[in-house]
Each structure stands twice: as structure tokens, then as C-alpha cells.
Amino acid sequence: MSIVVSDFDNTILDKNYLNNINAIKNFVSRGNTFIIATGRNIESIKSEVDKYNIPVEYYICNDGAVIYDKYLTVIYRKDIDEYIAKEIIKILNNDLNIAEAFIDNTNGYSKDIRNVNKIIAKPIDMHKAEFVLSRIVKSYPCVIGYLSKHFININNNLASKGNALKYLVNFYHLDENEIYTIGDGVNDIDLISNYLGFTVNSAIDDLKSSSYKTVSSLEELLNRL
């Protein structure tokens, strides 16, 4: 049995997405396991999975800050301390470059600083966003962060896609030799570098340099296994 752990946006959901989804269904029908690892929360990713009827065994969500099984039971979670979250939100709200800042409690976005699984902020200027993010991670070593295309993303410093997959491997005694990972962005680096990792053509260069090989699409990888 092979296990494939895939990023969603720009990896499953790309210009080849219908072929990717059909390849996933075929892969799982042959007795293999498919896991999604995404920066999205469960509400967002589950709507996409349901839309296309994608067979998923586990959901690694919020960049690895929470894991759900296929029945949507939480089996792992790394939150941000509420006091620290309140301080970070204050910094973001006082920054003139930040249009909005939200708490992700895993089910959706809120202004309520409880059950803080991830913090999301929308900058006006992405280049200026680097300064406030750098200030936050230096002031609060218990969090990590990165810039995606449109947002600042902040997590518990133990939360990552790679760490979440490591938890699944240890808890369910999965065979690491049968695990293949694939992604495209900065939040996929430890997922790719710590396992037999592949990247799609559109992946960032730093990720490609950490991967085993670059493929044209998720479909290509699945059809090889």
C-alpha cells in the first residue's frame, strides 16, 4: 500500500485538477491511501472535497496545526496560547498596512480570541508585511509564520505539515518507506524534505531544491505508483 500526502491549492487544484481528482480516485480504488495537507481550515477544504467527491483518509489542515480523520474527528491539534494570540492581534490591528486580522478556530474565521488554532491577516502591501511578521516571530518564539500569496499566516511553532505527518506515522505505525509527498509552496518544505517528496512544475525554487523530483502534476505522480 502506498500513501500519498498532497497539498491542495496549486497541487490538486490547478489547471489539471479534473485529471488529478480522477487519478486520486483511481489510486485509492487500488487500495492506497490519500491524505490532504493544506493551509486551509476544515470548513474550506471539506467543501472542495465534497464538491469533487475526493476520497480522503486524513485531513492535515491549517498548515499542520490540526488533523482530522475521514469522519472529521480531531486527532491532533496545536493551538496558539490565547494571551499570546491577543497580543499578536493587537500588533496586527495597530499596523496601518493590515486591512484585517482573524482567528481561525479550525471551523472558520472569527474575531473571538478563543480556541486559536491559527491567525490570518490580510496586508495591503505584501512587501511591508514582512516587517510586521518578523517583529511578531522575534517577539513571540512560541509562534512561527510565513507569507502566502495574499496573507500573513501565523501558527504555534510546533505546527507544520511535516510534524503533523510525523504524528500520523507514529500514532498509526505507518510505513515511511511507502509515503510520498507533493506540494508547491513554502509551507510544504518540511513535508517534502522529510519524506520522499515531489514538487509540481509551478513550485517555488526553494521547495524544488528540497525535493526528490519535479513532476508535471499530481496525476503524473499517482500514475507512477
PDB file of C-alpha atoms in Angstrom:
ATOM      1  CA  MET A   1       0.000   0.000   0.000  1.00  0.00           C
ATOM      2  CA  SER A   2       1.267   3.458  -0.931  1.00  0.00           C
ATOM      3  CA  ILE A   3       0.391   6.644   0.932  1.00  0.00           C
ATOM      4  CA  VAL A   4       0.360   9.986  -0.860  1.00  0.00           C
ATOM      5  CA  VAL A   5       0.189  13.237   1.100  1.00  0.00           C
ATOM      6  CA  SER A   6      -0.666  16.189  -1.112  1.00  0.00           C
ATOM      7  CA  ASP A   7      -1.023  19.923  -0.788  1.00  0.00           C
ATOM      8  CA  PHE A   8      -4.330  21.197  -2.185  1.00  0.00           C
ATOM      9  CA  ASP A   9      -4.114  24.651  -3.802  1.00  0.00           C
ATOM     10  CA  ASN A  10      -1.918  24.661  -6.924  1.00  0.00           C
ATOM     11  CA  THR A  11      -1.172  20.958  -6.450  1.00  0.00           C
ATOM     12  CA  ILE A  12      -4.543  19.175  -6.568  1.00  0.00           C
ATOM     13  CA  LEU A  13      -6.456  22.299  -7.552  1.00  0.00           C
ATOM     14  CA  ASP A  14      -4.579  23.510 -10.619  1.00  0.00           C
ATOM     15  CA  LYS A  15      -5.262  23.687 -14.356  1.00  0.00           C
ATOM     16  CA  ASN A  16      -5.106  19.873 -14.429  1.00  0.00           C
ATOM     17  CA  TYR A  17      -7.467  19.463 -11.439  1.00  0.00           C
ATOM     18  CA  LEU A  18     -10.073  17.172 -13.015  1.00  0.00           C
ATOM     19  CA  ASN A  19      -7.371  14.744 -14.153  1.00  0.00           C
ATOM     20  CA  ASN A  20      -5.742  14.998 -10.716  1.00  0.00           C
ATOM     21  CA  ILE A  21      -9.010  14.140  -8.986  1.00  0.00           C
ATOM     22  CA  ASN A  22      -9.684  11.188 -11.278  1.00  0.00           C
ATOM     23  CA  ALA A  23      -6.145   9.955 -10.602  1.00  0.00           C
ATOM     24  CA  ILE A  24      -6.762  10.207  -6.834  1.00  0.00           C
ATOM     25  CA  LYS A  25      -9.928   8.121  -7.136  1.00  0.00           C
ATOM     26  CA  ASN A  26      -8.124   5.501  -9.183  1.00  0.00           C
ATOM     27  CA  PHE A  27      -5.184   5.481  -6.745  1.00  0.00           C
ATOM     28  CA  VAL A  28      -7.462   4.897  -3.738  1.00  0.00           C
ATOM     29  CA  SER A  29      -9.530   2.272  -5.594  1.00  0.00           C
ATOM     30  CA  ARG A  30      -6.309   0.227  -5.893  1.00  0.00           C
ATOM     31  CA  GLY A  31      -6.067   0.001  -2.098  1.00  0.00           C
ATOM     32  CA  ASN A  32      -3.851   3.014  -1.450  1.00  0.00           C
ATOM     33  CA  THR A  33      -4.287   5.921   0.983  1.00  0.00           C
ATOM     34  CA  PHE A  34      -4.638   9.600   0.131  1.00  0.00           C
ATOM     35  CA  ILE A  35      -4.098  12.436   2.626  1.00  0.00           C
ATOM     36  CA  ILE A  36      -4.565  16.163   2.068  1.00  0.00           C
ATOM     37  CA  ALA A  37      -2.173  18.614   3.772  1.00  0.00           C
ATOM     38  CA  THR A  38      -3.344  22.198   3.379  1.00  0.00           C
ATOM     39  CA  GLY A  39      -3.197  25.688   4.817  1.00  0.00           C
ATOM     40  CA  ARG A  40      -6.998  25.799   4.693  1.00  0.00           C
ATOM     41  CA  ASN A  41      -9.269  25.060   7.627  1.00  0.00           C
ATOM     42  CA  ILE A  42     -11.566  22.042   7.623  1.00  0.00           C
ATOM     43  CA  GLU A  43     -14.667  24.001   6.604  1.00  0.00           C
ATOM     44  CA  SER A  44     -12.957  25.306   3.488  1.00  0.00           C
ATOM     45  CA  ILE A  45     -11.240  22.085   2.416  1.00  0.00           C
ATOM     46  CA  LYS A  46     -14.205  19.822   3.146  1.00  0.00           C
ATOM     47  CA  SER A  47     -16.422  21.852   0.815  1.00  0.00           C
ATOM     48  CA  GLU A  48     -13.925  21.219  -2.011  1.00  0.00           C
ATOM     49  CA  VAL A  49     -13.599  17.516  -1.168  1.00  0.00           C
ATOM     50  CA  ASP A  50     -17.376  17.099  -1.130  1.00  0.00           C
ATOM     51  CA  LYS A  51     -17.767  19.021  -4.382  1.00  0.00           C
ATOM     52  CA  TYR A  52     -15.474  16.613  -6.233  1.00  0.00           C
ATOM     53  CA  ASN A  53     -16.084  13.519  -4.092  1.00  0.00           C
ATOM     54  CA  ILE A  54     -12.369  13.106  -3.342  1.00  0.00           C
ATOM     55  CA  PRO A  55     -11.608  10.024  -1.190  1.00  0.00           C
ATOM     56  CA  VAL A  56      -9.506  11.351   1.723  1.00  0.00           C
ATOM     57  CA  GLU A  57      -8.333   9.322   4.729  1.00  0.00           C
ATOM     58  CA  TYR A  58      -6.932  12.214   6.793  1.00  0.00           C
ATOM     59  CA  TYR A  59      -7.012  15.998   6.585  1.00  0.00           C
ATOM     60  CA  ILE A  60      -3.928  17.902   7.758  1.00  0.00           C
ATOM     61  CA  CYS A  61      -5.326  21.433   7.998  1.00  0.00           C
ATOM     62  CA  ASN A  62      -4.151  24.925   8.959  1.00  0.00           C
ATOM     63  CA  ASP A  63      -0.578  24.153   7.883  1.00  0.00           C
ATOM     64  CA  GLY A  64      -0.396  21.180  10.237  1.00  0.00           C
ATOM     65  CA  ALA A  65      -1.962  22.783  13.320  1.00  0.00           C
ATOM     66  CA  VAL A  66      -4.826  20.283  13.317  1.00  0.00           C
ATOM     67  CA  ILE A  67      -5.523  16.809  11.901  1.00  0.00           C
ATOM     68  CA  TYR A  68      -8.923  15.242  11.216  1.00  0.00           C
ATOM     69  CA  ASP A  69      -9.726  11.689  10.229  1.00  0.00           C
ATOM     70  CA  LYS A  70     -12.177  10.985   7.423  1.00  0.00           C
ATOM     71  CA  TYR A  71     -15.054  11.159   9.916  1.00  0.00           C
ATOM     72  CA  LEU A  72     -13.925  14.697  10.893  1.00  0.00           C
ATOM     73  CA  THR A  73     -12.789  13.633  14.354  1.00  0.00           C
ATOM     74  CA  VAL A  74      -9.916  15.801  15.634  1.00  0.00           C
ATOM     75  CA  ILE A  75      -6.950  13.538  16.360  1.00  0.00           C
ATOM     76  CA  TYR A  76      -4.223  16.177  16.797  1.00  0.00           C
ATOM     77  CA  ARG A  77      -4.230  19.893  17.498  1.00  0.00           C
ATOM     78  CA  LYS A  78      -1.624  22.576  18.273  1.00  0.00           C
ATOM     79  CA  ASP A  79      -3.205  25.898  19.256  1.00  0.00           C
ATOM     80  CA  ILE A  80      -1.687  29.323  19.934  1.00  0.00           C
ATOM     81  CA  ASP A  81      -1.858  30.443  23.564  1.00  0.00           C
ATOM     82  CA  GLU A  82      -4.819  32.835  23.918  1.00  0.00           C
ATOM     83  CA  TYR A  83      -2.801  35.501  25.751  1.00  0.00           C
ATOM     84  CA  ILE A  84      -0.138  35.440  23.017  1.00  0.00           C
ATOM     85  CA  ALA A  85      -2.834  35.471  20.337  1.00  0.00           C
ATOM     86  CA  LYS A  86      -4.390  38.564  21.904  1.00  0.00           C
ATOM     87  CA  GLU A  87      -1.020  40.335  21.839  1.00  0.00           C
ATOM     88  CA  ILE A  88      -0.406  39.382  18.207  1.00  0.00           C
ATOM     89  CA  ILE A  89      -3.866  40.501  17.106  1.00  0.00           C
ATOM     90  CA  LYS A  90      -3.251  43.827  18.844  1.00  0.00           C
ATOM     91  CA  ILE A  91       0.004  44.302  16.913  1.00  0.00           C
ATOM     92  CA  LEU A  92      -1.726  43.449  13.626  1.00  0.00           C
ATOM     93  CA  ASN A  93      -4.714  45.708  14.286  1.00  0.00           C
ATOM     94  CA  ASN A  94      -2.406  48.628  15.089  1.00  0.00           C
ATOM     95  CA  ASP A  95      -0.448  48.192  11.865  1.00  0.00           C
ATOM     96  CA  LEU A  96      -1.720  50.546   9.138  1.00  0.00           C
ATOM     97  CA  ASN A  97      -0.661  48.017   6.480  1.00  0.00           C
ATOM     98  CA  ILE A  98      -3.022  45.350   7.807  1.00  0.00           C
ATOM     99  CA  ALA A  99      -6.534  45.532   6.394  1.00  0.00           C
ATOM    100  CA  GLU A 100      -7.950  42.747   8.600  1.00  0.00           C
ATOM    101  CA  ALA A 101      -6.807  40.096  11.068  1.00  0.00           C
ATOM    102  CA  PHE A 102      -8.737  36.969  12.033  1.00  0.00           C
ATOM    103  CA  ILE A 103      -8.645  33.996  14.359  1.00  0.00           C
ATOM    104  CA  ASP A 104      -9.022  30.595  12.728  1.00  0.00           C
ATOM    105  CA  ASN A 105     -10.572  28.242  15.278  1.00  0.00           C
ATOM    106  CA  THR A 106     -10.331  25.362  12.722  1.00  0.00           C
ATOM    107  CA  ASN A 107     -14.004  25.602  11.714  1.00  0.00           C
ATOM    108  CA  GLY A 108     -13.890  29.112  10.326  1.00  0.00           C
ATOM    109  CA  TYR A 109     -12.691  32.686  10.832  1.00  0.00           C
ATOM    110  CA  SER A 110     -13.647  34.814  13.808  1.00  0.00           C
ATOM    111  CA  LYS A 111     -12.689  37.891  15.824  1.00  0.00           C
ATOM    112  CA  ASP A 112     -13.222  35.877  19.018  1.00  0.00           C
ATOM    113  CA  ILE A 113      -9.867  35.108  20.657  1.00  0.00           C
ATOM    114  CA  ARG A 114     -10.680  31.602  21.848  1.00  0.00           C
ATOM    115  CA  ASN A 115      -9.570  28.222  20.508  1.00  0.00           C
ATOM    116  CA  VAL A 116      -6.885  29.957  18.446  1.00  0.00           C
ATOM    117  CA  ASN A 117      -5.528  27.410  16.016  1.00  0.00           C
ATOM    118  CA  LYS A 118      -4.131  29.914  13.515  1.00  0.00           C
ATOM    119  CA  ILE A 119      -4.005  33.662  12.934  1.00  0.00           C
ATOM    120  CA  ILE A 120      -4.623  35.082   9.450  1.00  0.00           C
ATOM    121  CA  ALA A 121      -4.018  38.688   8.396  1.00  0.00           C
ATOM    122  CA  LYS A 122      -4.639  40.469   5.109  1.00  0.00           C
ATOM    123  CA  PRO A 123      -1.927  43.057   4.305  1.00  0.00           C
ATOM    124  CA  ILE A 124      -2.402  45.957   1.938  1.00  0.00           C
ATOM    125  CA  ASP A 125       1.216  45.707   0.757  1.00  0.00           C
ATOM    126  CA  MET A 126       2.731  42.206   0.902  1.00  0.00           C
ATOM    127  CA  HIS A 127       6.310  43.542   0.909  1.00  0.00           C
ATOM    128  CA  LYS A 128       5.665  45.637   4.016  1.00  0.00           C
ATOM    129  CA  ALA A 129       4.037  42.603   5.639  1.00  0.00           C
ATOM    130  CA  GLU A 130       7.461  41.016   6.057  1.00  0.00           C
ATOM    131  CA  PHE A 131       8.339  43.606   8.719  1.00  0.00           C
ATOM    132  CA  VAL A 132       5.359  43.000  10.987  1.00  0.00           C
ATOM    133  CA  LEU A 133       5.695  39.237  10.623  1.00  0.00           C
ATOM    134  CA  SER A 134       9.401  39.411  11.513  1.00  0.00           C
ATOM    135  CA  ARG A 135       8.562  41.520  14.572  1.00  0.00           C
ATOM    136  CA  ILE A 136       5.947  39.031  15.735  1.00  0.00           C
ATOM    137  CA  VAL A 137       8.048  35.876  15.418  1.00  0.00           C
ATOM    138  CA  LYS A 138      11.011  37.563  17.125  1.00  0.00           C
ATOM    139  CA  SER A 139       8.847  38.823  19.995  1.00  0.00           C
ATOM    140  CA  TYR A 140       6.968  35.534  20.451  1.00  0.00           C
ATOM    141  CA  PRO A 141       9.206  32.480  19.861  1.00  0.00           C
ATOM    142  CA  CYS A 142       6.229  30.205  20.552  1.00  0.00           C
ATOM    143  CA  VAL A 143       4.827  31.046  17.085  1.00  0.00           C
ATOM    144  CA  ILE A 144       6.032  30.738  13.511  1.00  0.00           C
ATOM    145  CA  GLY A 145       4.761  32.443  10.396  1.00  0.00           C
ATOM    146  CA  TYR A 146       5.074  32.829   6.661  1.00  0.00           C
ATOM    147  CA  LEU A 147       3.671  34.917   3.828  1.00  0.00           C
ATOM    148  CA  SER A 148       1.430  33.210   1.305  1.00  0.00           C
ATOM    149  CA  LYS A 149       0.295  34.944  -1.871  1.00  0.00           C
ATOM    150  CA  HIS A 150      -2.220  37.225  -0.146  1.00  0.00           C
ATOM    151  CA  PHE A 151      -1.972  36.600   3.610  1.00  0.00           C
ATOM    152  CA  ILE A 152       0.177  36.521   6.713  1.00  0.00           C
ATOM    153  CA  ASN A 153      -0.116  33.068   8.319  1.00  0.00           C
ATOM    154  CA  ILE A 154       0.806  32.520  11.989  1.00  0.00           C
ATOM    155  CA  ASN A 155       0.816  29.183  13.849  1.00  0.00           C
ATOM    156  CA  ASN A 156       2.008  27.504  17.010  1.00  0.00           C
ATOM    157  CA  ASN A 157       5.750  26.921  16.497  1.00  0.00           C
ATOM    158  CA  LEU A 158       5.231  23.147  16.664  1.00  0.00           C
ATOM    159  CA  ALA A 159       2.670  23.222  13.872  1.00  0.00           C
ATOM    160  CA  SER A 160       3.804  22.242  10.391  1.00  0.00           C
ATOM    161  CA  LYS A 161       2.661  19.836   7.718  1.00  0.00           C
ATOM    162  CA  GLY A 162       5.765  17.720   8.264  1.00  0.00           C
ATOM    163  CA  ASN A 163       5.230  17.495  12.039  1.00  0.00           C
ATOM    164  CA  ALA A 164       1.585  16.588  11.552  1.00  0.00           C
ATOM    165  CA  LEU A 165       2.513  13.795   9.154  1.00  0.00           C
ATOM    166  CA  LYS A 166       5.139  12.579  11.631  1.00  0.00           C
ATOM    167  CA  TYR A 167       2.381  12.330  14.241  1.00  0.00           C
ATOM    168  CA  LEU A 168       0.267  10.195  11.890  1.00  0.00           C
ATOM    169  CA  VAL A 169       3.252   7.977  11.105  1.00  0.00           C
ATOM    170  CA  ASN A 170       3.993   7.365  14.781  1.00  0.00           C
ATOM    171  CA  PHE A 171       0.419   7.071  16.003  1.00  0.00           C
ATOM    172  CA  TYR A 172      -0.803   4.736  13.260  1.00  0.00           C
ATOM    173  CA  HIS A 173       2.539   2.955  12.682  1.00  0.00           C
ATOM    174  CA  LEU A 174       2.624   3.915   9.018  1.00  0.00           C
ATOM    175  CA  ASP A 175       5.481   2.676   6.850  1.00  0.00           C
ATOM    176  CA  GLU A 176       7.602   5.733   5.991  1.00  0.00           C
ATOM    177  CA  ASN A 177       9.050   3.870   3.003  1.00  0.00           C
ATOM    178  CA  GLU A 178       5.600   3.870   1.421  1.00  0.00           C
ATOM    179  CA  ILE A 179       4.922   7.591   1.913  1.00  0.00           C
ATOM    180  CA  TYR A 180       5.154  10.048  -0.992  1.00  0.00           C
ATOM    181  CA  THR A 181       4.555  13.778  -0.541  1.00  0.00           C
ATOM    182  CA  ILE A 182       3.899  16.537  -3.052  1.00  0.00           C
ATOM    183  CA  GLY A 183       3.417  20.293  -2.907  1.00  0.00           C
ATOM    184  CA  ASP A 184       4.316  23.674  -4.332  1.00  0.00           C
ATOM    185  CA  GLY A 185       4.839  26.295  -1.620  1.00  0.00           C
ATOM    186  CA  VAL A 186       6.902  27.456   1.341  1.00  0.00           C
ATOM    187  CA  ASN A 187       4.551  25.751   3.806  1.00  0.00           C
ATOM    188  CA  ASP A 188       5.356  22.395   2.152  1.00  0.00           C
ATOM    189  CA  ILE A 189       9.116  22.445   2.752  1.00  0.00           C
ATOM    190  CA  ASP A 190       9.333  20.097   5.752  1.00  0.00           C
ATOM    191  CA  LEU A 191       6.629  17.889   4.256  1.00  0.00           C
ATOM    192  CA  ILE A 192       8.754  17.474   1.120  1.00  0.00           C
ATOM    193  CA  SER A 193      12.235  17.366   2.640  1.00  0.00           C
ATOM    194  CA  ASN A 194      11.493  14.821   5.396  1.00  0.00           C
ATOM    195  CA  TYR A 195       9.815  12.237   3.156  1.00  0.00           C
ATOM    196  CA  LEU A 196      10.099  11.113  -0.462  1.00  0.00           C
ATOM    197  CA  GLY A 197       8.944  14.474  -1.696  1.00  0.00           C
ATOM    198  CA  PHE A 198       7.904  15.630  -5.136  1.00  0.00           C
ATOM    199  CA  THR A 199       7.072  19.077  -6.456  1.00  0.00           C
ATOM    200  CA  VAL A 200       4.900  20.266  -9.308  1.00  0.00           C
ATOM    201  CA  ASN A 201       6.361  22.443 -12.050  1.00  0.00           C
ATOM    202  CA  SER A 202       4.907  25.630 -10.563  1.00  0.00           C
ATOM    203  CA  ALA A 203       6.597  25.081  -7.162  1.00  0.00           C
ATOM    204  CA  ILE A 204       8.917  27.667  -5.670  1.00  0.00           C
ATOM    205  CA  ASP A 205      12.642  27.078  -6.235  1.00  0.00           C
ATOM    206  CA  ASP A 206      13.419  26.504  -2.544  1.00  0.00           C
ATOM    207  CA  LEU A 207      10.943  23.648  -2.490  1.00  0.00           C
ATOM    208  CA  LYS A 208      12.249  22.121  -5.715  1.00  0.00           C
ATOM    209  CA  SER A 209      15.764  22.055  -4.277  1.00  0.00           C
ATOM    210  CA  SER A 210      14.445  20.100  -1.261  1.00  0.00           C
ATOM    211  CA  SER A 211      12.525  17.562  -3.304  1.00  0.00           C
ATOM    212  CA  TYR A 212      13.382  14.216  -4.824  1.00  0.00           C
ATOM    213  CA  LYS A 213      11.932  15.105  -8.201  1.00  0.00           C
ATOM    214  CA  THR A 214       9.653  17.548 -10.008  1.00  0.00           C
ATOM    215  CA  VAL A 215       6.644  16.189 -11.884  1.00  0.00           C
ATOM    216  CA  SER A 216       4.228  17.859 -14.266  1.00  0.00           C
ATOM    217  CA  SER A 217       1.244  17.202 -11.989  1.00  0.00           C
ATOM    218  CA  LEU A 218      -0.151  15.164  -9.102  1.00  0.00           C
ATOM    219  CA  GLU A 219      -1.709  12.933 -11.759  1.00  0.00           C
ATOM    220  CA  GLU A 220       1.747  12.016 -13.064  1.00  0.00           C
ATOM    221  CA  LEU A 221       2.963  11.007  -9.597  1.00  0.00           C
ATOM    222  CA  LEU A 222      -0.137   8.931  -8.801  1.00  0.00           C
ATOM    223  CA  ASN A 223       0.007   7.122 -12.117  1.00  0.00           C
ATOM    224  CA  ARG A 224       3.602   6.084 -11.366  1.00  0.00           C
ATOM    225  CA  LEU A 225       2.662   4.345  -8.109  1.00  0.00           C
TER     226      LEU A 225
END
